[in-house]
CSV table of C-alpha atoms in Angstrom, one decimal:
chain,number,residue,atom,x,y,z
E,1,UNK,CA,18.0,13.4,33.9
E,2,UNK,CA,16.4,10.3,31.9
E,3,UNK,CA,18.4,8.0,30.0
E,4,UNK,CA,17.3,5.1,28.0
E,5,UNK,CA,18.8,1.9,26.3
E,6,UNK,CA,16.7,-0.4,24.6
E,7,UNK,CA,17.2,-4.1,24.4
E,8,UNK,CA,18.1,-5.7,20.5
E,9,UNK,CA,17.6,-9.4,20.1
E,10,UNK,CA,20.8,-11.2,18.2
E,11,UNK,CA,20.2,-13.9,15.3
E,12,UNK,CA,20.8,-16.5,18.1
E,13,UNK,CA,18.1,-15.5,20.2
E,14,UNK,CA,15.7,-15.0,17.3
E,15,UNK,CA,16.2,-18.4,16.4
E,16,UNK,CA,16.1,-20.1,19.6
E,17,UNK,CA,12.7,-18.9,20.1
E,18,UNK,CA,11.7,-20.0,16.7
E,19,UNK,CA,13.4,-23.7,17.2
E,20,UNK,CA,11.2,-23.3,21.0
E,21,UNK,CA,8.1,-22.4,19.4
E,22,UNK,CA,8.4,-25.0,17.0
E,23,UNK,CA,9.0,-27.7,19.2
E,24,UNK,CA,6.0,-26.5,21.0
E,25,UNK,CA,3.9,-26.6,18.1
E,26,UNK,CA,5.4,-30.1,17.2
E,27,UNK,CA,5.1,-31.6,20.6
E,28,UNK,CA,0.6,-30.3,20.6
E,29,UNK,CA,0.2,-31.8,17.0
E,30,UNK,CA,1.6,-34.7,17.8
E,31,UNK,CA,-0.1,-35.0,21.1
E,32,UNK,CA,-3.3,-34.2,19.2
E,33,UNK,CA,-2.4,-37.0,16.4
E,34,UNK,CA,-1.4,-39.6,18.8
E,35,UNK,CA,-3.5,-39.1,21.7
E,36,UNK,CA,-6.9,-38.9,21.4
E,37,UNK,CA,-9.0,-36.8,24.2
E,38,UNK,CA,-8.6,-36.7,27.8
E,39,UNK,CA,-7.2,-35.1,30.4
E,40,UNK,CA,-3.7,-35.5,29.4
E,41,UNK,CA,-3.5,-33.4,26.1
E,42,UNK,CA,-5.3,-30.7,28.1
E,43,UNK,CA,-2.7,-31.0,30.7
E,44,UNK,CA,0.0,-30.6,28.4
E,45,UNK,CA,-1.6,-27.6,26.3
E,46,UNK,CA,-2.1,-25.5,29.4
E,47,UNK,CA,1.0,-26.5,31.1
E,48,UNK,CA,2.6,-25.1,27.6
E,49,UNK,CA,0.5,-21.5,27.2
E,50,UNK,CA,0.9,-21.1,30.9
E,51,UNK,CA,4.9,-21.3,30.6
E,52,UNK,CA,4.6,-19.4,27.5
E,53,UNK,CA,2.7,-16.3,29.0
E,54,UNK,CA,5.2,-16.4,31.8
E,55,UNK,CA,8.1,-16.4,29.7
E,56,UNK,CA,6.6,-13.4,27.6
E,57,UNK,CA,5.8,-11.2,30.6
E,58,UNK,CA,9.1,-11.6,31.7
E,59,UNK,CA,10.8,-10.6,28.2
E,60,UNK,CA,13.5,-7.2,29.1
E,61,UNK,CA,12.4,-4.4,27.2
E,62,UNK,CA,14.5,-1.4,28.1
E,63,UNK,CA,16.8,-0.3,30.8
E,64,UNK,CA,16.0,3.2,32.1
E,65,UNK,CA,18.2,5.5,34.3
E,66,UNK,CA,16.0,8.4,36.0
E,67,UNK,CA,17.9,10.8,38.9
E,68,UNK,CA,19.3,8.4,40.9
E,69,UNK,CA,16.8,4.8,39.9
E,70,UNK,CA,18.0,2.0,37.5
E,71,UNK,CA,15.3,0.1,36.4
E,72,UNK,CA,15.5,-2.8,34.2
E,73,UNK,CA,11.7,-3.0,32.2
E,74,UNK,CA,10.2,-6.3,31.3
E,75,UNK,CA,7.5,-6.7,29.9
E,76,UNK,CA,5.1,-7.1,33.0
E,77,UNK,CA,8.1,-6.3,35.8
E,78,UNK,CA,9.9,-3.7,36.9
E,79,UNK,CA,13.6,-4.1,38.8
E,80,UNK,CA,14.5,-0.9,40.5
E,81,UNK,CA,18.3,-0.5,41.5
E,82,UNK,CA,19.6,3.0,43.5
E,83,UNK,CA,22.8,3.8,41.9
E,84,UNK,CA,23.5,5.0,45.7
E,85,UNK,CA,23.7,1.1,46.3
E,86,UNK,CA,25.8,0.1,43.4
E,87,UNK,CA,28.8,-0.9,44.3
E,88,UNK,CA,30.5,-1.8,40.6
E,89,UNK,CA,29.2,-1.6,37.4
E,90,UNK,CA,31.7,-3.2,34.4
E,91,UNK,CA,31.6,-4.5,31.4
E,92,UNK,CA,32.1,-8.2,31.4
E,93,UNK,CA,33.1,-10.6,28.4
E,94,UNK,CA,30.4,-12.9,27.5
E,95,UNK,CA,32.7,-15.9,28.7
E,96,UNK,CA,32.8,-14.8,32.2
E,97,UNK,CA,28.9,-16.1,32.0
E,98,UNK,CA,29.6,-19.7,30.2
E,99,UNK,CA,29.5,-21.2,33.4
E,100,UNK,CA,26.4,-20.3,34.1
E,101,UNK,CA,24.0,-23.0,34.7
E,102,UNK,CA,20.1,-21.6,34.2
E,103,UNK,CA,18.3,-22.0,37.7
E,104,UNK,CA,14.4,-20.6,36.7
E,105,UNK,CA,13.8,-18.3,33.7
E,106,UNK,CA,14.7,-18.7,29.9
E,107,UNK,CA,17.5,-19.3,28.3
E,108,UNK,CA,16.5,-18.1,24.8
E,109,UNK,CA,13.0,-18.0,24.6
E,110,UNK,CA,12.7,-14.7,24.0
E,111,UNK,CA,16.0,-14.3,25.6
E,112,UNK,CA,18.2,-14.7,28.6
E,113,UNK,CA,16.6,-13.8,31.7
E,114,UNK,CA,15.9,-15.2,35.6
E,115,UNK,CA,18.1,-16.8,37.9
E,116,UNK,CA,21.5,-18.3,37.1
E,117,UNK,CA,23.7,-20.4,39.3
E,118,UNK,CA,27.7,-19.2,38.4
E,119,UNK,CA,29.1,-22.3,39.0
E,120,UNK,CA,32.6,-20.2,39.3
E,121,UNK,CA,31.5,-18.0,42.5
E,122,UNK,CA,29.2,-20.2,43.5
E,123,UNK,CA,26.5,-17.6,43.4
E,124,UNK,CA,23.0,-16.9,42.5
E,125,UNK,CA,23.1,-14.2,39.7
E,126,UNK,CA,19.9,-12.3,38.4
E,127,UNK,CA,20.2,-12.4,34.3
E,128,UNK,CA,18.3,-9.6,32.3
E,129,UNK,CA,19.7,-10.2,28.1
E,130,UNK,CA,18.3,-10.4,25.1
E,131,UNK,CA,21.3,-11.5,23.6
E,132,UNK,CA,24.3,-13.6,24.8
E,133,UNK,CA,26.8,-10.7,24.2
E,134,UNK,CA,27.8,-6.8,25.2
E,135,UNK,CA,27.3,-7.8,29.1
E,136,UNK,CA,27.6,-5.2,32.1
E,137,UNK,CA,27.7,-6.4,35.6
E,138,UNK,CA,25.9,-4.7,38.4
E,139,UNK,CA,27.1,-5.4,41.5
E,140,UNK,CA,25.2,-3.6,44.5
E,141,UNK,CA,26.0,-3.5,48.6
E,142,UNK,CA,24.5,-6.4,49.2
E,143,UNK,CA,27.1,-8.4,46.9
E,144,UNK,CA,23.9,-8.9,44.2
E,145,UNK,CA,25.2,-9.3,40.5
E,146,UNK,CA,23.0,-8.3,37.8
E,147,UNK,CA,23.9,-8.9,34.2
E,148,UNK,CA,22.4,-7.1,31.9
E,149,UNK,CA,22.9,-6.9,28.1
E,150,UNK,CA,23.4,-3.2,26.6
E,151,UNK,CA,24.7,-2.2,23.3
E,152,UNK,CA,25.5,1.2,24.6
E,153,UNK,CA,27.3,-0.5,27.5
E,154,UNK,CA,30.0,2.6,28.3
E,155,UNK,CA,27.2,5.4,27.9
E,156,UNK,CA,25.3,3.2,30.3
E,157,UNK,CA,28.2,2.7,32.9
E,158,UNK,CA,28.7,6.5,32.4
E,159,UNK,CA,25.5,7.2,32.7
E,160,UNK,CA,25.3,5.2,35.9
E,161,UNK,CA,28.5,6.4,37.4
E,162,UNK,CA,27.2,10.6,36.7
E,163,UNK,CA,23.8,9.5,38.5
E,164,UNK,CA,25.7,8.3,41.2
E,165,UNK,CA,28.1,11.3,41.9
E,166,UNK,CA,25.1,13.6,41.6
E,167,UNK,CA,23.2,11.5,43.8
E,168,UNK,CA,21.9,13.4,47.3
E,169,UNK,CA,23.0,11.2,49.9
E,170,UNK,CA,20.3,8.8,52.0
E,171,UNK,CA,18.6,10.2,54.8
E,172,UNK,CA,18.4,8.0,58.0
């Protein structure tokens, strides 16, 4: 049993990582313009592709349900969940995110995605979207949430919720 969602970027996201890329862009040329030679321009232009590259390898690609694994794909990274371990999975409104305040990762370079801080829980939360709506919370048995983004949010919570019934239980 293999099911697969794929990740869709919204108009906002698209244009947040055009307004990022062209501040970047902005920011060199005018560091180039203004600043003639050493070791600061360097600096800057490899502190920029190096955040860059790590923002891209990061970027969620898909989320993939085989037996009884979920695993969110980025682009370089793999997070595995056992739907044995899931506790609750739900779909959540996008406002039960707003007070969210981003911790490490992006929020809209390429999309949402890293570490959050839910300023209403008080709680680390682990962020996987590509756009800031159609959210499903994945809470596991060691009180982690996961949010993740999903057009097909209900066939993924079903999905999810078959996997786990049909799951053969843990061996000690």
């Amino acid at each position: 049993m293999k099911y697969s969602f794929k990740y869709h970027f919204d108009r906002r996201t698209i244009w947040l990582t055009a307004l990022t890329l062209t501040l970047f862009a902005a920011c060199a040329v005018l560091l180039y313009a203004l600043y003639k030679g050493g070791f600061f321009s360097a600096w800057f232009v490899s502190f920029v592709m190096a955040i860059s590259a790590l923002m891209v390898l990061s970027i969620p690609r898909r989320i993939v349900l085989i037996d009884h694994k979920l695993e969110i794909q980025c682009v370089f990274d793999i997070t595995e969940i056992d739907v044995r371990e899931i506790v609750r999975i739900r779909k959540v409104s996008n406002r039960r995110l707003k007070r969210s305040i981003m911790l490490f990762g992006s929020s809209g370079f390429f999309g949402y995605y890293g570490k959050f801080f839910d300023l209403r829980t008080f709680e680390t939360i682990t962020l996987y979207a590509s756009e800031w709506n159609n959210f499903v919370e994945i809470t596991d048995i060691y009180d982690n949430r996961t949010y993740v983004s999903c057009r097909e949010a209900d066939e993924l919570i079903e999905s999810v919720l078959l996997a786990k019934a049909n799951a053969p239980e843990e061996e000690e």
